[in-house]
Amino acid sequence: MSSQDIPEENLPAEQDHAHGAVGVADEENPFADPGLPPHEHRIQDIDERAAKRSERMVALLFTVSMLATIGFIVAYLAIPNDKSIFVFPIGHISAMNFALGLTLGVALFCIGAGAVHWARTLMSDVEVADDRHPIEAPADVRAKVHADFRQGAKESALGRRKLIRTTMFGALALVPLSGVMLLGGLGPAPGTKLRHTMWAKGKRLVNMNTNQPLRPEDVAVGSLTFAKPDGLEEHDEDFQNEIAKAALMIVRIQPGNIKDKRELAWSHEGIVAYSKICTHVGCPISLYEQQTHHVLCPCHQSTFDLSDGARVIFGPAGHALPQLRIGVDSEGYLQALGDFEEPVGPAFWERG
């Protein structure tokens, strides 16, 4: 049905909008303004039943958006983060990620689709031409803007189309909850995980390069050896998380050159074991100077004296490296005599 099939008295009254003046091409102005084509009324402009159908469609899209947002929240809370599903042709993917992406995508799409359908079928579609004007806004322009805004609000029928208004506000109010739920994706609370490592009494020190347990005779004076706890393998799922806390550097110093009494008591025949993780921002320490017994962090040049309790002698690190108390077991292998007595790595706000 088109406007030509409707009696003229049933058509909506044309609004008085300013159209550009129609010009005639001549030698001075070969590209004159041809003017705007005649306005063609939509079916919704002339048939209230069609308008109601469009209103219900817009409301349906906003309602689907609300349901999708609720589905997003339910998926986040109910689906285990380690569950995977097979999706053709992608393959095996995280069930939670798939559900979150699908529901959030539907929620945002339906809000956009509802707004577009509302604008195209129910809001005014009269083309308006306006002249260019200076950047400054005089009083009459501001008055015109306010008048246009009020006219646009009236033409949108937001006040009259209560179903659209209610469902739109509902969709816009619920969809931000998706972002709130994503804050939980920053990760679970660490609890006491930052305070403890895999080191425990009886854990052997394993050479990181050879993957073999260390004996005292394997550590020469002036050498630097990196170690990990026995039982921690690179193919383990949590290897990176555990080695980030448990990485150890071992140095052998002549007992007479060790200045700190506790360091000497916690060593074995001059072999001292310290955390490899810098106490500034957690970089791995790897540079050792034999004559001074200093170790240097390559990231920000924090320097620690391993002959004096690994105290900080230069750089931004805030405190000394934690020392691991070591000894030997019945078979002569180096072993830990407990965990670090303080958290390794950088300080954190919960640290007491």
mmCIF file of C-alpha atoms in Angstrom:
data_model
loop_
_atom_site.group_PDB
_atom_site.id
_atom_site.type_symbol
_atom_site.label_atom_id
_atom_site.label_comp_id
_atom_site.label_asym_id
_atom_site.label_seq_id
_atom_site.Cartn_x
_atom_site.Cartn_y
_atom_site.Cartn_z
ATOM 1 C CA MET A 1 0.000 0.000 0.000
ATOM 2 C CA SER A 2 1.324 3.465 -0.884
ATOM 3 C CA SER A 3 0.152 6.981 -0.170
ATOM 4 C CA GLN A 4 -1.413 7.151 -3.644
ATOM 5 C CA ASP A 5 -4.004 4.571 -2.501
ATOM 6 C CA ILE A 6 -5.126 6.664 0.489
ATOM 7 C CA PRO A 7 -7.538 9.564 0.209
ATOM 8 C CA GLU A 8 -5.766 12.865 0.625
ATOM 9 C CA GLU A 9 -7.765 13.778 3.731
ATOM 10 C CA ASN A 10 -6.456 10.627 5.540
ATOM 11 C CA LEU A 11 -2.804 11.401 4.935
ATOM 12 C CA PRO A 12 -0.790 13.021 7.726
ATOM 13 C CA ALA A 13 -0.319 16.718 7.321
ATOM 14 C CA GLU A 14 3.059 17.684 5.893
ATOM 15 C CA GLN A 15 5.179 19.563 8.376
ATOM 16 C CA ASP A 16 6.619 22.922 7.531
ATOM 17 C CA HIS A 17 10.299 22.115 7.129
ATOM 18 C CA ALA A 18 12.721 24.436 5.345
ATOM 19 C CA HIS A 19 13.744 22.982 2.006
ATOM 20 C CA GLY A 20 16.556 24.263 -0.096
ATOM 21 C CA ALA A 21 15.420 26.547 -2.853
ATOM 22 C CA VAL A 22 15.107 24.893 -6.230
ATOM 23 C CA GLY A 23 17.421 26.538 -8.700
ATOM 24 C CA VAL A 24 17.745 26.578 -12.458
ATOM 25 C CA ALA A 25 21.034 25.708 -14.110
ATOM 26 C CA ASP A 26 22.642 28.503 -16.090
ATOM 27 C CA GLU A 27 26.099 29.515 -17.215
ATOM 28 C CA GLU A 28 27.016 30.940 -13.834
ATOM 29 C CA ASN A 29 25.561 28.052 -11.817
ATOM 30 C CA PRO A 30 25.621 24.829 -13.839
ATOM 31 C CA PHE A 31 24.933 22.724 -10.737
ATOM 32 C CA ALA A 32 21.854 24.342 -9.305
ATOM 33 C CA ASP A 33 20.027 22.816 -6.356
ATOM 34 C CA PRO A 34 17.487 20.391 -7.803
ATOM 35 C CA GLY A 35 15.465 20.425 -4.594
ATOM 36 C CA LEU A 36 14.187 17.454 -2.615
ATOM 37 C CA PRO A 37 12.001 14.722 -4.094
ATOM 38 C CA PRO A 38 8.388 14.588 -2.937
ATOM 39 C CA HIS A 39 7.937 12.880 0.398
ATOM 40 C CA GLU A 40 6.514 9.345 0.203
ATOM 41 C CA HIS A 41 4.538 8.246 3.244
ATOM 42 C CA ARG A 42 5.326 4.885 4.826
ATOM 43 C CA ILE A 43 2.675 2.321 5.620
ATOM 44 C CA GLN A 44 3.135 3.086 9.336
ATOM 45 C CA ASP A 45 2.275 6.749 8.674
ATOM 46 C CA ILE A 46 -1.116 5.909 7.263
ATOM 47 C CA ASP A 47 -2.060 2.666 9.012
ATOM 48 C CA GLU A 48 -2.048 2.560 12.818
ATOM 49 C CA ARG A 49 -2.186 -1.244 12.760
ATOM 50 C CA ALA A 50 1.116 -1.316 10.862
ATOM 51 C CA ALA A 51 2.516 1.175 13.360
ATOM 52 C CA LYS A 52 1.467 -1.097 16.208
ATOM 53 C CA ARG A 53 3.171 -4.044 14.531
ATOM 54 C CA SER A 54 6.376 -2.039 14.267
ATOM 55 C CA GLU A 55 6.031 -0.986 17.886
ATOM 56 C CA ARG A 56 5.663 -4.604 18.981
ATOM 57 C CA MET A 57 8.683 -5.615 16.898
ATOM 58 C CA VAL A 58 10.832 -2.932 18.503
ATOM 59 C CA ALA A 59 9.611 -3.959 21.944
ATOM 60 C CA LEU A 60 10.376 -7.610 21.114
ATOM 61 C CA LEU A 61 13.952 -6.745 20.175
ATOM 62 C CA PHE A 62 14.457 -4.785 23.410
ATOM 63 C CA THR A 63 12.944 -7.667 25.393
ATOM 64 C CA VAL A 64 15.253 -10.191 23.730
ATOM 65 C CA SER A 65 18.149 -7.909 24.672
ATOM 66 C CA MET A 66 17.056 -8.003 28.316
ATOM 67 C CA LEU A 67 16.771 -11.795 28.257
ATOM 68 C CA ALA A 68 20.214 -12.095 26.641
ATOM 69 C CA THR A 69 21.737 -9.900 29.343
ATOM 70 C CA ILE A 70 20.173 -12.108 32.014
ATOM 71 C CA GLY A 71 21.539 -15.123 30.127
ATOM 72 C CA PHE A 72 24.998 -13.522 30.193
ATOM 73 C CA ILE A 73 24.854 -13.200 33.983
ATOM 74 C CA VAL A 74 23.560 -16.751 34.424
ATOM 75 C CA ALA A 75 26.270 -18.140 32.124
ATOM 76 C CA TYR A 76 28.970 -16.294 34.015
ATOM 77 C CA LEU A 77 27.779 -17.636 37.350
ATOM 78 C CA ALA A 78 26.763 -21.158 36.343
ATOM 79 C CA ILE A 79 29.247 -22.406 33.728
ATOM 80 C CA PRO A 80 32.582 -23.709 35.071
ATOM 81 C CA ASN A 81 35.509 -21.852 33.547
ATOM 82 C CA ASP A 82 37.278 -25.116 32.712
ATOM 83 C CA LYS A 83 34.403 -26.649 30.739
ATOM 84 C CA SER A 84 34.835 -26.905 26.967
ATOM 85 C CA ILE A 85 32.387 -27.665 24.158
ATOM 86 C CA PHE A 86 32.729 -28.541 20.486
ATOM 87 C CA VAL A 87 31.411 -25.899 18.083
ATOM 88 C CA PHE A 88 31.565 -26.648 14.370
ATOM 89 C CA PRO A 89 33.681 -25.508 12.566
ATOM 90 C CA ILE A 90 35.684 -23.788 15.299
ATOM 91 C CA GLY A 91 36.432 -26.895 17.334
ATOM 92 C CA HIS A 92 36.763 -27.218 21.093
ATOM 93 C CA ILE A 93 36.406 -23.881 22.852
ATOM 94 C CA SER A 94 35.611 -22.649 26.338
ATOM 95 C CA ALA A 95 31.908 -23.091 27.080
ATOM 96 C CA MET A 96 31.880 -19.986 29.263
ATOM 97 C CA ASN A 97 33.568 -17.791 26.655
ATOM 98 C CA PHE A 98 31.188 -19.026 23.962
ATOM 99 C CA ALA A 99 28.117 -18.384 26.113
ATOM 100 C CA LEU A 100 29.312 -14.956 27.244
ATOM 101 C CA GLY A 101 30.165 -13.857 23.712
ATOM 102 C CA LEU A 102 26.883 -15.143 22.282
ATOM 103 C CA THR A 103 24.615 -13.602 24.924
ATOM 104 C CA LEU A 104 26.425 -10.251 25.040
ATOM 105 C CA GLY A 105 26.431 -10.071 21.239
ATOM 106 C CA VAL A 106 22.695 -10.758 21.089
ATOM 107 C CA ALA A 107 22.006 -8.174 23.813
ATOM 108 C CA LEU A 108 23.929 -5.412 22.034
ATOM 109 C CA PHE A 109 22.651 -6.363 18.569
ATOM 110 C CA CYS A 110 19.013 -6.311 19.645
ATOM 111 C CA ILE A 111 19.363 -2.867 21.205
ATOM 112 C CA GLY A 112 20.878 -1.561 17.973
ATOM 113 C CA ALA A 113 18.390 -3.356 15.731
ATOM 114 C CA GLY A 114 15.472 -2.137 17.829
ATOM 115 C CA ALA A 115 16.678 1.454 17.669
ATOM 116 C CA VAL A 116 17.166 1.255 13.880
ATOM 117 C CA HIS A 117 13.749 -0.335 13.290
ATOM 118 C CA TRP A 118 12.139 2.299 15.511
ATOM 119 C CA ALA A 119 13.814 5.119 13.573
ATOM 120 C CA ARG A 120 13.009 3.689 10.155
ATOM 121 C CA THR A 121 9.366 2.826 10.751
ATOM 122 C CA LEU A 122 7.973 5.084 13.469
ATOM 123 C CA MET A 123 10.061 8.233 13.696
ATOM 124 C CA SER A 124 9.655 11.031 11.176
ATOM 125 C CA ASP A 125 11.422 10.371 7.864
ATOM 126 C CA VAL A 126 10.893 13.789 6.303
ATOM 127 C CA GLU A 127 14.112 15.031 4.688
ATOM 128 C CA VAL A 128 15.146 18.459 5.846
ATOM 129 C CA ALA A 129 17.574 20.781 4.096
ATOM 130 C CA ASP A 130 19.206 23.585 6.052
ATOM 131 C CA ASP A 131 21.636 26.294 5.086
ATOM 132 C CA ARG A 132 25.186 26.346 6.352
ATOM 133 C CA HIS A 133 25.725 28.761 9.212
ATOM 134 C CA PRO A 134 28.666 30.184 11.149
ATOM 135 C CA ILE A 135 30.216 28.166 13.946
ATOM 136 C CA GLU A 136 29.012 30.541 16.616
ATOM 137 C CA ALA A 137 25.476 29.957 17.844
ATOM 138 C CA PRO A 138 23.375 33.101 18.187
ATOM 139 C CA ALA A 139 20.260 33.173 20.268
ATOM 140 C CA ASP A 140 17.901 32.431 17.395
ATOM 141 C CA VAL A 141 19.934 29.325 16.457
ATOM 142 C CA ARG A 142 19.838 28.049 20.014
ATOM 143 C CA ALA A 143 16.115 28.623 20.056
ATOM 144 C CA LYS A 144 15.818 26.701 16.785
ATOM 145 C CA VAL A 145 17.865 23.798 18.180
ATOM 146 C CA HIS A 146 15.634 23.607 21.222
ATOM 147 C CA ALA A 147 12.560 23.749 19.035
ATOM 148 C CA ASP A 148 13.939 21.033 16.749
ATOM 149 C CA PHE A 149 14.725 18.872 19.763
ATOM 150 C CA ARG A 150 11.215 19.246 21.111
ATOM 151 C CA GLN A 151 9.814 18.545 17.659
ATOM 152 C CA GLY A 152 12.016 15.443 17.303
ATOM 153 C CA ALA A 153 10.960 14.204 20.721
ATOM 154 C CA LYS A 154 7.352 14.681 19.724
ATOM 155 C CA GLU A 155 7.808 12.904 16.397
ATOM 156 C CA SER A 156 9.592 9.968 18.050
ATOM 157 C CA ALA A 157 6.332 9.262 19.888
ATOM 158 C CA LEU A 158 8.370 8.210 22.920
ATOM 159 C CA GLY A 159 5.725 9.586 25.240
ATOM 160 C CA ARG A 160 2.885 7.944 23.347
ATOM 161 C CA ARG A 161 4.548 4.597 22.600
ATOM 162 C CA LYS A 162 4.752 3.405 26.197
ATOM 163 C CA LEU A 163 5.586 -0.179 25.269
ATOM 164 C CA ILE A 164 8.694 0.893 23.349
ATOM 165 C CA ARG A 165 9.708 3.321 26.069
ATOM 166 C CA THR A 166 9.402 0.744 28.840
ATOM 167 C CA THR A 167 11.252 -2.049 27.046
ATOM 168 C CA MET A 168 13.974 0.300 25.766
ATOM 169 C CA PHE A 169 14.679 1.623 29.260
ATOM 170 C CA GLY A 170 14.713 -1.955 30.530
ATOM 171 C CA ALA A 171 17.232 -3.065 27.898
ATOM 172 C CA LEU A 172 19.475 -0.037 28.460
ATOM 173 C CA ALA A 173 19.317 -0.527 32.222
ATOM 174 C CA LEU A 174 20.215 -4.216 32.114
ATOM 175 C CA VAL A 175 22.967 -4.332 29.485
ATOM 176 C CA PRO A 176 25.534 -2.446 31.662
ATOM 177 C CA LEU A 177 25.253 -5.322 34.154
ATOM 178 C CA SER A 178 27.293 -7.361 31.655
ATOM 179 C CA GLY A 179 30.221 -5.037 32.256
ATOM 180 C CA VAL A 180 29.777 -5.274 36.011
ATOM 181 C CA MET A 181 29.906 -9.054 35.831
ATOM 182 C CA LEU A 182 33.097 -8.887 33.774
ATOM 183 C CA LEU A 183 34.858 -7.309 36.746
ATOM 184 C CA GLY A 184 34.802 -10.755 38.296
ATOM 185 C CA GLY A 185 36.893 -11.936 35.342
ATOM 186 C CA LEU A 186 39.877 -10.099 36.784
ATOM 187 C CA GLY A 187 40.454 -13.364 38.581
ATOM 188 C CA PRO A 188 39.651 -15.015 41.886
ATOM 189 C CA ALA A 189 40.913 -13.453 45.078
ATOM 190 C CA PRO A 190 44.463 -14.749 45.656
ATOM 191 C CA GLY A 191 43.823 -15.560 49.315
ATOM 192 C CA THR A 192 47.122 -16.758 50.787
ATOM 193 C CA LYS A 193 48.570 -18.039 47.500
ATOM 194 C CA LEU A 194 51.022 -15.136 47.284
ATOM 195 C CA ARG A 195 52.419 -15.996 50.708
ATOM 196 C CA HIS A 196 53.314 -19.623 49.999
ATOM 197 C CA THR A 197 55.291 -21.564 47.395
ATOM 198 C CA MET A 198 55.848 -25.248 46.601
ATOM 199 C CA TRP A 199 58.884 -25.340 48.855
ATOM 200 C CA ALA A 200 58.363 -27.470 51.959
ATOM 201 C CA LYS A 201 60.459 -29.464 54.365
ATOM 202 C CA GLY A 202 62.081 -32.359 52.527
ATOM 203 C CA LYS A 203 61.660 -30.934 48.983
ATOM 204 C CA ARG A 204 64.836 -31.531 47.018
ATOM 205 C CA LEU A 205 66.483 -28.780 45.000
ATOM 206 C CA VAL A 206 66.434 -29.731 41.303
ATOM 207 C CA ASN A 207 68.758 -28.114 38.762
ATOM 208 C CA MET A 208 66.676 -26.174 36.234
ATOM 209 C CA ASN A 209 69.048 -27.039 33.373
ATOM 210 C CA THR A 210 69.689 -30.746 33.985
ATOM 211 C CA ASN A 211 66.435 -31.543 35.829
ATOM 212 C CA GLN A 212 68.520 -33.549 38.316
ATOM 213 C CA PRO A 213 68.597 -33.216 42.126
ATOM 214 C CA LEU A 214 71.546 -31.202 43.403
ATOM 215 C CA ARG A 215 74.270 -32.365 45.746
ATOM 216 C CA PRO A 216 76.542 -29.928 47.616
ATOM 217 C CA GLU A 217 79.497 -30.945 45.442
ATOM 218 C CA ASP A 218 77.534 -29.890 42.330
ATOM 219 C CA VAL A 219 77.711 -26.244 43.422
ATOM 220 C CA ALA A 220 81.166 -24.707 42.964
ATOM 221 C CA VAL A 221 82.358 -21.603 44.784
ATOM 222 C CA GLY A 222 81.500 -18.505 42.751
ATOM 223 C CA SER A 223 78.967 -20.299 40.558
ATOM 224 C CA LEU A 224 75.295 -19.390 40.105
ATOM 225 C CA THR A 225 72.792 -22.237 39.777
ATOM 226 C CA PHE A 226 69.037 -22.024 39.259
ATOM 227 C CA ALA A 227 66.784 -24.579 40.951
ATOM 228 C CA LYS A 228 63.156 -25.595 41.233
ATOM 229 C CA PRO A 229 61.244 -27.830 43.673
ATOM 230 C CA ASP A 230 61.313 -31.558 43.083
ATOM 231 C CA GLY A 231 58.073 -32.679 41.418
ATOM 232 C CA LEU A 232 57.471 -29.480 39.439
ATOM 233 C CA GLU A 233 57.629 -30.245 35.711
ATOM 234 C CA GLU A 234 57.387 -27.896 32.733
ATOM 235 C CA HIS A 235 54.438 -29.794 31.268
ATOM 236 C CA ASP A 236 52.379 -29.254 34.432
ATOM 237 C CA GLU A 237 49.321 -27.063 33.898
ATOM 238 C CA ASP A 238 50.251 -24.731 36.766
ATOM 239 C CA PHE A 239 54.005 -24.708 36.054
ATOM 240 C CA GLN A 240 54.217 -21.014 35.192
ATOM 241 C CA ASN A 241 52.252 -19.937 38.262
ATOM 242 C CA GLU A 242 54.339 -22.085 40.590
ATOM 243 C CA ILE A 243 57.780 -21.359 39.148
ATOM 244 C CA ALA A 244 56.981 -17.634 39.291
ATOM 245 C CA LYS A 245 57.035 -17.996 43.069
ATOM 246 C CA ALA A 246 59.403 -20.921 43.645
ATOM 247 C CA ALA A 247 62.293 -20.095 41.282
ATOM 248 C CA LEU A 248 65.524 -20.311 43.258
ATOM 249 C CA MET A 249 69.105 -19.177 42.735
ATOM 250 C CA ILE A 250 71.918 -20.977 44.526
ATOM 251 C CA VAL A 251 75.358 -19.521 45.181
ATOM 252 C CA ARG A 252 78.290 -20.973 47.105
ATOM 253 C CA ILE A 253 80.256 -18.488 49.174
ATOM 254 C CA GLN A 254 83.151 -19.130 51.511
ATOM 255 C CA PRO A 255 81.512 -19.303 54.980
ATOM 256 C CA GLY A 256 83.967 -16.720 56.268
ATOM 257 C CA ASN A 257 82.712 -14.194 53.704
ATOM 258 C CA ILE A 258 79.073 -14.440 54.812
ATOM 259 C CA LYS A 259 78.323 -11.377 56.959
ATOM 260 C CA ASP A 260 74.741 -12.084 58.037
ATOM 261 C CA LYS A 261 74.405 -14.573 60.902
ATOM 262 C CA ARG A 262 70.976 -15.857 59.895
ATOM 263 C CA GLU A 263 72.116 -16.325 56.316
ATOM 264 C CA LEU A 264 75.032 -18.425 57.551
ATOM 265 C CA ALA A 265 72.756 -20.488 59.806
ATOM 266 C CA TRP A 266 70.322 -21.148 56.943
ATOM 267 C CA SER A 267 73.062 -22.162 54.507
ATOM 268 C CA HIS A 268 74.838 -25.457 54.059
ATOM 269 C CA GLU A 269 78.638 -25.356 53.814
ATOM 270 C CA GLY A 270 78.415 -21.856 52.370
ATOM 271 C CA ILE A 271 75.671 -22.767 49.857
ATOM 272 C CA VAL A 272 72.901 -20.159 50.104
ATOM 273 C CA ALA A 273 69.533 -20.288 48.375
ATOM 274 C CA TYR A 274 67.587 -17.109 47.606
ATOM 275 C CA SER A 275 64.442 -16.336 45.654
ATOM 276 C CA LYS A 276 65.193 -15.515 42.028
ATOM 277 C CA ILE A 277 62.258 -13.094 41.856
ATOM 278 C CA CYS A 278 63.190 -9.421 42.228
ATOM 279 C CA THR A 279 61.325 -7.633 45.005
ATOM 280 C CA HIS A 280 60.737 -4.591 42.801
ATOM 281 C CA VAL A 281 58.363 -5.740 40.026
ATOM 282 C CA GLY A 282 59.043 -9.472 39.903
ATOM 283 C CA CYS A 283 61.662 -9.766 37.147
ATOM 284 C CA PRO A 284 63.922 -12.865 37.232
ATOM 285 C CA ILE A 285 67.404 -12.077 38.533
ATOM 286 C CA SER A 286 70.165 -13.636 36.468
ATOM 287 C CA LEU A 287 73.372 -11.549 36.709
ATOM 288 C CA TYR A 288 75.948 -12.498 39.365
ATOM 289 C CA GLU A 289 79.278 -10.863 40.165
ATOM 290 C CA GLN A 290 81.647 -13.365 41.789
ATOM 291 C CA GLN A 291 84.080 -10.997 43.497
ATOM 292 C CA THR A 292 81.441 -8.857 45.269
ATOM 293 C CA HIS A 293 78.707 -11.515 45.561
ATOM 294 C CA HIS A 294 76.247 -9.017 44.122
ATOM 295 C CA VAL A 295 73.316 -10.020 41.931
ATOM 296 C CA LEU A 296 71.700 -7.564 39.532
ATOM 297 C CA CYS A 297 68.145 -7.464 38.232
ATOM 298 C CA PRO A 298 68.336 -6.672 34.491
ATOM 299 C CA CYS A 299 65.002 -4.840 34.418
ATOM 300 C CA HIS A 300 65.665 -1.843 36.672
ATOM 301 C CA GLN A 301 69.165 -2.533 37.999
ATOM 302 C CA SER A 302 68.188 -3.373 41.578
ATOM 303 C CA THR A 303 71.313 -4.833 43.178
ATOM 304 C CA PHE A 304 71.418 -7.253 46.130
ATOM 305 C CA ASP A 305 74.364 -8.385 48.268
ATOM 306 C CA LEU A 306 74.144 -12.182 48.659
ATOM 307 C CA SER A 307 76.884 -12.179 51.282
ATOM 308 C CA ASP A 308 74.862 -9.887 53.549
ATOM 309 C CA GLY A 309 71.337 -11.275 53.676
ATOM 310 C CA ALA A 310 70.622 -10.242 50.051
ATOM 311 C CA ARG A 311 69.932 -6.713 51.219
ATOM 312 C CA VAL A 312 69.322 -3.994 48.611
ATOM 313 C CA ILE A 313 72.413 -1.886 47.950
ATOM 314 C CA PHE A 314 71.165 -0.098 44.806
ATOM 315 C CA GLY A 315 68.019 0.413 42.765
ATOM 316 C CA PRO A 316 64.277 0.673 43.361
ATOM 317 C CA ALA A 317 63.690 -2.677 45.104
ATOM 318 C CA GLY A 318 62.033 -2.157 48.471
ATOM 319 C CA HIS A 319 63.364 -5.074 50.507
ATOM 320 C CA ALA A 320 65.862 -7.929 50.527
ATOM 321 C CA LEU A 321 65.426 -11.194 48.655
ATOM 322 C CA PRO A 322 63.801 -13.950 50.765
ATOM 323 C CA GLN A 323 66.176 -16.743 51.739
ATOM 324 C CA LEU A 324 65.266 -20.440 51.726
ATOM 325 C CA ARG A 325 66.651 -22.514 54.582
ATOM 326 C CA ILE A 326 68.405 -25.592 53.179
ATOM 327 C CA GLY A 327 70.219 -28.745 54.315
ATOM 328 C CA VAL A 328 70.932 -32.234 53.021
ATOM 329 C CA ASP A 329 68.817 -35.361 53.228
ATOM 330 C CA SER A 330 69.883 -38.902 54.101
ATOM 331 C CA GLU A 331 71.052 -39.510 50.536
ATOM 332 C CA GLY A 332 73.202 -36.393 50.415
ATOM 333 C CA TYR A 333 70.957 -34.246 48.218
ATOM 334 C CA LEU A 334 70.238 -30.607 48.967
ATOM 335 C CA GLN A 335 66.746 -30.140 50.360
ATOM 336 C CA ALA A 336 64.563 -27.344 51.657
ATOM 337 C CA LEU A 337 63.911 -27.218 55.392
ATOM 338 C CA GLY A 338 60.638 -25.367 54.939
ATOM 339 C CA ASP A 339 59.022 -22.664 52.832
ATOM 340 C CA PHE A 340 60.158 -19.050 52.560
ATOM 341 C CA GLU A 341 59.302 -17.241 55.775
ATOM 342 C CA GLU A 342 58.045 -14.190 53.876
ATOM 343 C CA PRO A 343 56.250 -13.721 50.541
ATOM 344 C CA VAL A 344 58.523 -13.685 47.517
ATOM 345 C CA GLY A 345 58.541 -11.013 44.827
ATOM 346 C CA PRO A 346 57.154 -7.493 44.983
ATOM 347 C CA ALA A 347 55.194 -6.204 47.944
ATOM 348 C CA PHE A 348 51.408 -6.162 47.645
ATOM 349 C CA TRP A 349 48.766 -4.157 49.473
ATOM 350 C CA GLU A 350 47.549 -7.041 51.638
ATOM 351 C CA ARG A 351 51.042 -7.899 52.800
ATOM 352 C CA GLY A 352 51.432 -7.568 56.551
#
